[in-house]
Amino acid sequence: MYPEDTGRLPAERAVTIHQPVPLAPVQAAPLVPMQPAGVPAVASIVLPDGRVVTGYAINPMQPEPVAAKPAVSRTAVNIALGGIGFGAVCGGLVLLTAFVAALAAFIHQLIILAAVIFGGWIAVQVFSTSGTRGGTTVNIRKAVIKRNHFHG
């Protein structure tokens, strides 16, 4: 907030002073010289001309093992399995249609056989001359047909 906003001068504002508080001294733990696990030991090499080179021995970088790729891709295997399944289903459908056609032909033959047997039985009943049966016999000796009308 600026003094011109409140109408007061800077000297009229309340001032708060903060004194820093010192921190308690920390007791340092004794340092034990230790070789870290990730850092290799220091090595010195004497060159043929007598110079000494000191440094870390660095192991050469090993490439990360690459996952072995299968000889055939998964997509090709899935397509092949789908084709085998489709072929199996088609074979089953061919057998199913053959079965339905054979069943329809069998039913057709049964209907024809029933018609022949039943028709033969009716023909035997109609055309048989086995004796007299109970009923009325009408003998027509002379019939006169005039103008499309039968007179007996």
mmCIF file with all atom_site columns, N, CA and C in Angstrom, residues 38-78:
data_model
loop_
_atom_site.group_PDB
_atom_site.id
_atom_site.type_symbol
_atom_site.label_atom_id
_atom_site.label_alt_id
_atom_site.label_comp_id
_atom_site.label_asym_id
_atom_site.label_entity_id
_atom_site.label_seq_id
_atom_site.pdbx_PDB_ins_code
_atom_site.Cartn_x
_atom_site.Cartn_y
_atom_site.Cartn_z
_atom_site.occupancy
_atom_site.B_iso_or_equiv
_atom_site.pdbx_formal_charge
_atom_site.auth_seq_id
_atom_site.auth_comp_id
_atom_site.auth_asym_id
_atom_site.auth_atom_id
_atom_site.pdbx_PDB_model_num
ATOM 1   N N  . GLY A 1 38 ? 29.092 -47.277 -6.025  1.00 0.00 ? 38 GLY A N  1
ATOM 2   C CA . GLY A 1 38 ? 28.927 -47.033 -7.455  1.00 0.00 ? 38 GLY A CA 1
ATOM 3   C C  . GLY A 1 38 ? 30.160 -46.465 -8.127  1.00 0.00 ? 38 GLY A C  1
ATOM 4   N N  . VAL A 1 39 ? 31.161 -46.026 -7.355  1.00 0.00 ? 39 VAL A N  1
ATOM 5   C CA . VAL A 1 39 ? 32.343 -45.401 -7.946  1.00 0.00 ? 39 VAL A CA 1
ATOM 6   C C  . VAL A 1 39 ? 33.479 -46.422 -7.945  1.00 0.00 ? 39 VAL A C  1
ATOM 7   N N  . PRO A 1 40 ? 34.145 -46.652 -9.080  1.00 0.00 ? 40 PRO A N  1
ATOM 8   C CA . PRO A 1 40 ? 35.233 -47.634 -9.097  1.00 0.00 ? 40 PRO A CA 1
ATOM 9   C C  . PRO A 1 40 ? 36.471 -47.099 -8.373  1.00 0.00 ? 40 PRO A C  1
ATOM 10  N N  . ALA A 1 41 ? 37.386 -47.994 -8.057  1.00 0.00 ? 41 ALA A N  1
ATOM 11  C CA . ALA A 1 41 ? 38.618 -47.628 -7.354  1.00 0.00 ? 41 ALA A CA 1
ATOM 12  C C  . ALA A 1 41 ? 39.541 -46.841 -8.287  1.00 0.00 ? 41 ALA A C  1
ATOM 13  N N  . VAL A 1 42 ? 40.423 -46.016 -7.666  1.00 0.00 ? 42 VAL A N  1
ATOM 14  C CA . VAL A 1 42 ? 41.377 -45.226 -8.448  1.00 0.00 ? 42 VAL A CA 1
ATOM 15  C C  . VAL A 1 42 ? 42.505 -46.145 -8.896  1.00 0.00 ? 42 VAL A C  1
ATOM 16  N N  . ALA A 1 43 ? 42.890 -46.025 -10.164 1.00 0.00 ? 43 ALA A N  1
ATOM 17  C CA . ALA A 1 43 ? 43.962 -46.866 -10.721 1.00 0.00 ? 43 ALA A CA 1
ATOM 18  C C  . ALA A 1 43 ? 45.054 -45.974 -11.295 1.00 0.00 ? 43 ALA A C  1
ATOM 19  N N  . SER A 1 44 ? 46.287 -46.451 -11.207 1.00 0.00 ? 44 SER A N  1
ATOM 20  C CA . SER A 1 44 ? 47.428 -45.734 -11.777 1.00 0.00 ? 44 SER A CA 1
ATOM 21  C C  . SER A 1 44 ? 48.067 -46.614 -12.833 1.00 0.00 ? 44 SER A C  1
ATOM 22  N N  . ILE A 1 45 ? 48.422 -45.991 -13.958 1.00 0.00 ? 45 ILE A N  1
ATOM 23  C CA . ILE A 1 45 ? 49.039 -46.720 -15.066 1.00 0.00 ? 45 ILE A CA 1
ATOM 24  C C  . ILE A 1 45 ? 50.363 -46.025 -15.387 1.00 0.00 ? 45 ILE A C  1
ATOM 25  N N  . VAL A 1 46 ? 51.438 -46.800 -15.539 1.00 0.00 ? 46 VAL A N  1
ATOM 26  C CA . VAL A 1 46 ? 52.742 -46.261 -15.914 1.00 0.00 ? 46 VAL A CA 1
ATOM 27  C C  . VAL A 1 46 ? 52.884 -46.432 -17.419 1.00 0.00 ? 46 VAL A C  1
ATOM 28  N N  . LEU A 1 47 ? 53.051 -45.319 -18.112 1.00 0.00 ? 47 LEU A N  1
ATOM 29  C CA . LEU A 1 47 ? 53.201 -45.365 -19.565 1.00 0.00 ? 47 LEU A CA 1
ATOM 30  C C  . LEU A 1 47 ? 54.624 -45.778 -19.921 1.00 0.00 ? 47 LEU A C  1
ATOM 31  N N  . PRO A 1 48 ? 54.895 -46.237 -21.156 1.00 0.00 ? 48 PRO A N  1
ATOM 32  C CA . PRO A 1 48 ? 56.241 -46.669 -21.544 1.00 0.00 ? 48 PRO A CA 1
ATOM 33  C C  . PRO A 1 48 ? 57.299 -45.569 -21.420 1.00 0.00 ? 48 PRO A C  1
ATOM 34  N N  . ASP A 1 49 ? 56.920 -44.305 -21.530 1.00 0.00 ? 49 ASP A N  1
ATOM 35  C CA . ASP A 1 49 ? 57.908 -43.229 -21.436 1.00 0.00 ? 49 ASP A CA 1
ATOM 36  C C  . ASP A 1 49 ? 58.154 -42.809 -19.985 1.00 0.00 ? 49 ASP A C  1
ATOM 37  N N  . GLY A 1 50 ? 57.524 -43.457 -19.021 1.00 0.00 ? 50 GLY A N  1
ATOM 38  C CA . GLY A 1 50 ? 57.765 -43.210 -17.616 1.00 0.00 ? 50 GLY A CA 1
ATOM 39  C C  . GLY A 1 50 ? 56.722 -42.340 -16.948 1.00 0.00 ? 50 GLY A C  1
ATOM 40  N N  . ARG A 1 51 ? 55.806 -41.778 -17.675 1.00 0.00 ? 51 ARG A N  1
ATOM 41  C CA . ARG A 1 51 ? 54.770 -40.955 -17.060 1.00 0.00 ? 51 ARG A CA 1
ATOM 42  C C  . ARG A 1 51 ? 53.759 -41.846 -16.354 1.00 0.00 ? 51 ARG A C  1
ATOM 43  N N  . VAL A 1 52 ? 53.159 -41.329 -15.284 1.00 0.00 ? 52 VAL A N  1
ATOM 44  C CA . VAL A 1 52 ? 52.143 -42.066 -14.521 1.00 0.00 ? 52 VAL A CA 1
ATOM 45  C C  . VAL A 1 52 ? 50.805 -41.356 -14.730 1.00 0.00 ? 52 VAL A C  1
ATOM 46  N N  . VAL A 1 53 ? 49.823 -42.134 -15.125 1.00 0.00 ? 53 VAL A N  1
ATOM 47  C CA . VAL A 1 53 ? 48.470 -41.599 -15.322 1.00 0.00 ? 53 VAL A CA 1
ATOM 48  C C  . VAL A 1 53 ? 47.588 -42.237 -14.257 1.00 0.00 ? 53 VAL A C  1
ATOM 49  N N  . THR A 1 54 ? 46.923 -41.365 -13.487 1.00 0.00 ? 54 THR A N  1
ATOM 50  C CA . THR A 1 54 ? 46.046 -41.841 -12.419 1.00 0.00 ? 54 THR A CA 1
ATOM 51  C C  . THR A 1 54 ? 44.604 -41.462 -12.764 1.00 0.00 ? 54 THR A C  1
ATOM 52  N N  . GLY A 1 55 ? 43.712 -42.371 -12.536 1.00 0.00 ? 55 GLY A N  1
ATOM 53  C CA . GLY A 1 55 ? 42.304 -42.088 -12.811 1.00 0.00 ? 55 GLY A CA 1
ATOM 54  C C  . GLY A 1 55 ? 41.436 -43.274 -12.433 1.00 0.00 ? 55 GLY A C  1
ATOM 55  N N  . TYR A 1 56 ? 40.188 -43.113 -12.703 1.00 0.00 ? 56 TYR A N  1
ATOM 56  C CA . TYR A 1 56 ? 39.234 -44.182 -12.422 1.00 0.00 ? 56 TYR A CA 1
ATOM 57  C C  . TYR A 1 56 ? 39.233 -45.169 -13.574 1.00 0.00 ? 56 TYR A C  1
ATOM 58  N N  . ALA A 1 57 ? 39.181 -46.436 -13.229 1.00 0.00 ? 57 ALA A N  1
ATOM 59  C CA . ALA A 1 57 ? 39.039 -47.465 -14.261 1.00 0.00 ? 57 ALA A CA 1
ATOM 60  C C  . ALA A 1 57 ? 37.561 -47.551 -14.619 1.00 0.00 ? 57 ALA A C  1
ATOM 61  N N  . ILE A 1 58 ? 37.253 -47.283 -15.854 1.00 0.00 ? 58 ILE A N  1
ATOM 62  C CA . ILE A 1 58 ? 35.853 -47.293 -16.298 1.00 0.00 ? 58 ILE A CA 1
ATOM 63  C C  . ILE A 1 58 ? 35.620 -48.533 -17.136 1.00 0.00 ? 58 ILE A C  1
ATOM 64  N N  . ASN A 1 59 ? 34.644 -49.271 -16.730 1.00 0.00 ? 59 ASN A N  1
ATOM 65  C CA . ASN A 1 59 ? 34.273 -50.456 -17.520 1.00 0.00 ? 59 ASN A CA 1
ATOM 66  C C  . ASN A 1 59 ? 33.561 -49.994 -18.786 1.00 0.00 ? 59 ASN A C  1
ATOM 67  N N  . PRO A 1 60 ? 33.808 -50.664 -19.883 1.00 0.00 ? 60 PRO A N  1
ATOM 68  C CA . PRO A 1 60 ? 33.105 -50.257 -21.111 1.00 0.00 ? 60 PRO A CA 1
ATOM 69  C C  . PRO A 1 60 ? 31.599 -50.455 -20.955 1.00 0.00 ? 60 PRO A C  1
ATOM 70  N N  . MET A 1 61 ? 30.865 -49.575 -21.599 1.00 0.00 ? 61 MET A N  1
ATOM 71  C CA . MET A 1 61 ? 29.403 -49.633 -21.527 1.00 0.00 ? 61 MET A CA 1
ATOM 72  C C  . MET A 1 61 ? 28.899 -50.905 -22.195 1.00 0.00 ? 61 MET A C  1
ATOM 73  N N  . GLN A 1 62 ? 28.072 -51.628 -21.470 1.00 0.00 ? 62 GLN A N  1
ATOM 74  C CA . GLN A 1 62 ? 27.452 -52.829 -22.032 1.00 0.00 ? 62 GLN A CA 1
ATOM 75  C C  . GLN A 1 62 ? 26.082 -52.436 -22.580 1.00 0.00 ? 62 GLN A C  1
ATOM 76  N N  . PRO A 1 63 ? 25.817 -52.762 -23.844 1.00 0.00 ? 63 PRO A N  1
ATOM 77  C CA . PRO A 1 63 ? 24.481 -52.426 -24.363 1.00 0.00 ? 63 PRO A CA 1
ATOM 78  C C  . PRO A 1 63 ? 23.420 -53.257 -23.649 1.00 0.00 ? 63 PRO A C  1
ATOM 79  N N  . GLU A 1 64 ? 22.273 -52.647 -23.475 1.00 0.00 ? 64 GLU A N  1
ATOM 80  C CA . GLU A 1 64 ? 21.178 -53.357 -22.820 1.00 0.00 ? 64 GLU A CA 1
ATOM 81  C C  . GLU A 1 64 ? 20.723 -54.491 -23.714 1.00 0.00 ? 64 GLU A C  1
ATOM 82  N N  . PRO A 1 65 ? 20.427 -55.620 -23.101 1.00 0.00 ? 65 PRO A N  1
ATOM 83  C CA . PRO A 1 65 ? 19.984 -56.749 -23.932 1.00 0.00 ? 65 PRO A CA 1
ATOM 84  C C  . PRO A 1 65 ? 18.663 -56.417 -24.617 1.00 0.00 ? 65 PRO A C  1
ATOM 85  N N  . VAL A 1 66 ? 18.615 -56.714 -25.879 1.00 0.00 ? 66 VAL A N  1
ATOM 86  C CA . VAL A 1 66 ? 17.413 -56.464 -26.665 1.00 0.00 ? 66 VAL A CA 1
ATOM 87  C C  . VAL A 1 66 ? 16.568 -57.732 -26.621 1.00 0.00 ? 66 VAL A C  1
ATOM 88  N N  . ALA A 1 67 ? 15.284 -57.540 -26.393 1.00 0.00 ? 67 ALA A N  1
ATOM 89  C CA . ALA A 1 67 ? 14.383 -58.691 -26.359 1.00 0.00 ? 67 ALA A CA 1
ATOM 90  C C  . ALA A 1 67 ? 14.400 -59.367 -27.730 1.00 0.00 ? 67 ALA A C  1
ATOM 91  N N  . ALA A 1 68 ? 14.537 -60.668 -27.689 1.00 0.00 ? 68 ALA A N  1
ATOM 92  C CA . ALA A 1 68 ? 14.604 -61.422 -28.948 1.00 0.00 ? 68 ALA A CA 1
ATOM 93  C C  . ALA A 1 68 ? 13.256 -61.348 -29.647 1.00 0.00 ? 68 ALA A C  1
ATOM 94  N N  . LYS A 1 69 ? 13.294 -60.978 -30.907 1.00 0.00 ? 69 LYS A N  1
ATOM 95  C CA . LYS A 1 69 ? 12.059 -60.911 -31.679 1.00 0.00 ? 69 LYS A CA 1
ATOM 96  C C  . LYS A 1 69 ? 11.726 -62.311 -32.186 1.00 0.00 ? 69 LYS A C  1
ATOM 97  N N  . PRO A 1 70 ? 10.471 -62.669 -32.143 1.00 0.00 ? 70 PRO A N  1
ATOM 98  C CA . PRO A 1 70 ? 10.107 -63.988 -32.671 1.00 0.00 ? 70 PRO A CA 1
ATOM 99  C C  . PRO A 1 70 ? 10.321 -64.030 -34.182 1.00 0.00 ? 70 PRO A C  1
ATOM 100 N N  . ALA A 1 71 ? 10.511 -65.232 -34.691 1.00 0.00 ? 71 ALA A N  1
ATOM 101 C CA . ALA A 1 71 ? 10.750 -65.388 -36.122 1.00 0.00 ? 71 ALA A CA 1
ATOM 102 C C  . ALA A 1 71 ? 9.534  -64.940 -36.930 1.00 0.00 ? 71 ALA A C  1
ATOM 103 N N  . VAL A 1 72 ? 8.341  -65.110 -36.365 1.00 0.00 ? 72 VAL A N  1
ATOM 104 C CA . VAL A 1 72 ? 7.109  -64.740 -37.068 1.00 0.00 ? 72 VAL A CA 1
ATOM 105 C C  . VAL A 1 72 ? 6.381  -63.722 -36.196 1.00 0.00 ? 72 VAL A C  1
ATOM 106 N N  . SER A 1 73 ? 5.840  -62.694 -36.812 1.00 0.00 ? 73 SER A N  1
ATOM 107 C CA . SER A 1 73 ? 5.150  -61.666 -36.036 1.00 0.00 ? 73 SER A CA 1
ATOM 108 C C  . SER A 1 73 ? 3.836  -62.208 -35.479 1.00 0.00 ? 73 SER A C  1
ATOM 109 N N  . ARG A 1 74 ? 3.398  -61.578 -34.396 1.00 0.00 ? 74 ARG A N  1
ATOM 110 C CA . ARG A 1 74 ? 2.141  -62.012 -33.774 1.00 0.00 ? 74 ARG A CA 1
ATOM 111 C C  . ARG A 1 74 ? 0.956  -61.775 -34.707 1.00 0.00 ? 74 ARG A C  1
ATOM 112 N N  . THR A 1 75 ? 1.025  -60.714 -35.471 1.00 0.00 ? 75 THR A N  1
ATOM 113 C CA . THR A 1 75 ? -0.076 -60.421 -36.393 1.00 0.00 ? 75 THR A CA 1
ATOM 114 C C  . THR A 1 75 ? -0.231 -61.539 -37.406 1.00 0.00 ? 75 THR A C  1
ATOM 115 N N  . ALA A 1 76 ? 0.897  -62.023 -37.941 1.00 0.00 ? 76 ALA A N  1
ATOM 116 C CA . ALA A 1 76 ? 0.826  -63.103 -38.922 1.00 0.00 ? 76 ALA A CA 1
ATOM 117 C C  . ALA A 1 76 ? 0.271  -64.377 -38.284 1.00 0.00 ? 76 ALA A C  1
ATOM 118 N N  . VAL A 1 77 ? 0.657  -64.641 -37.042 1.00 0.00 ? 77 VAL A N  1
ATOM 119 C CA . VAL A 1 77 ? 0.146  -65.832 -36.351 1.00 0.00 ? 77 VAL A CA 1
ATOM 120 C C  . VAL A 1 77 ? -1.357 -65.698 -36.124 1.00 0.00 ? 77 VAL A C  1
ATOM 121 N N  . ASN A 1 78 ? -1.807 -64.505 -35.719 1.00 0.00 ? 78 ASN A N  1
ATOM 122 C CA . ASN A 1 78 ? -3.242 -64.302 -35.492 1.00 0.00 ? 78 ASN A CA 1
ATOM 123 C C  . ASN A 1 78 ? -4.037 -64.449 -36.783 1.00 0.00 ? 78 ASN A C  1
#
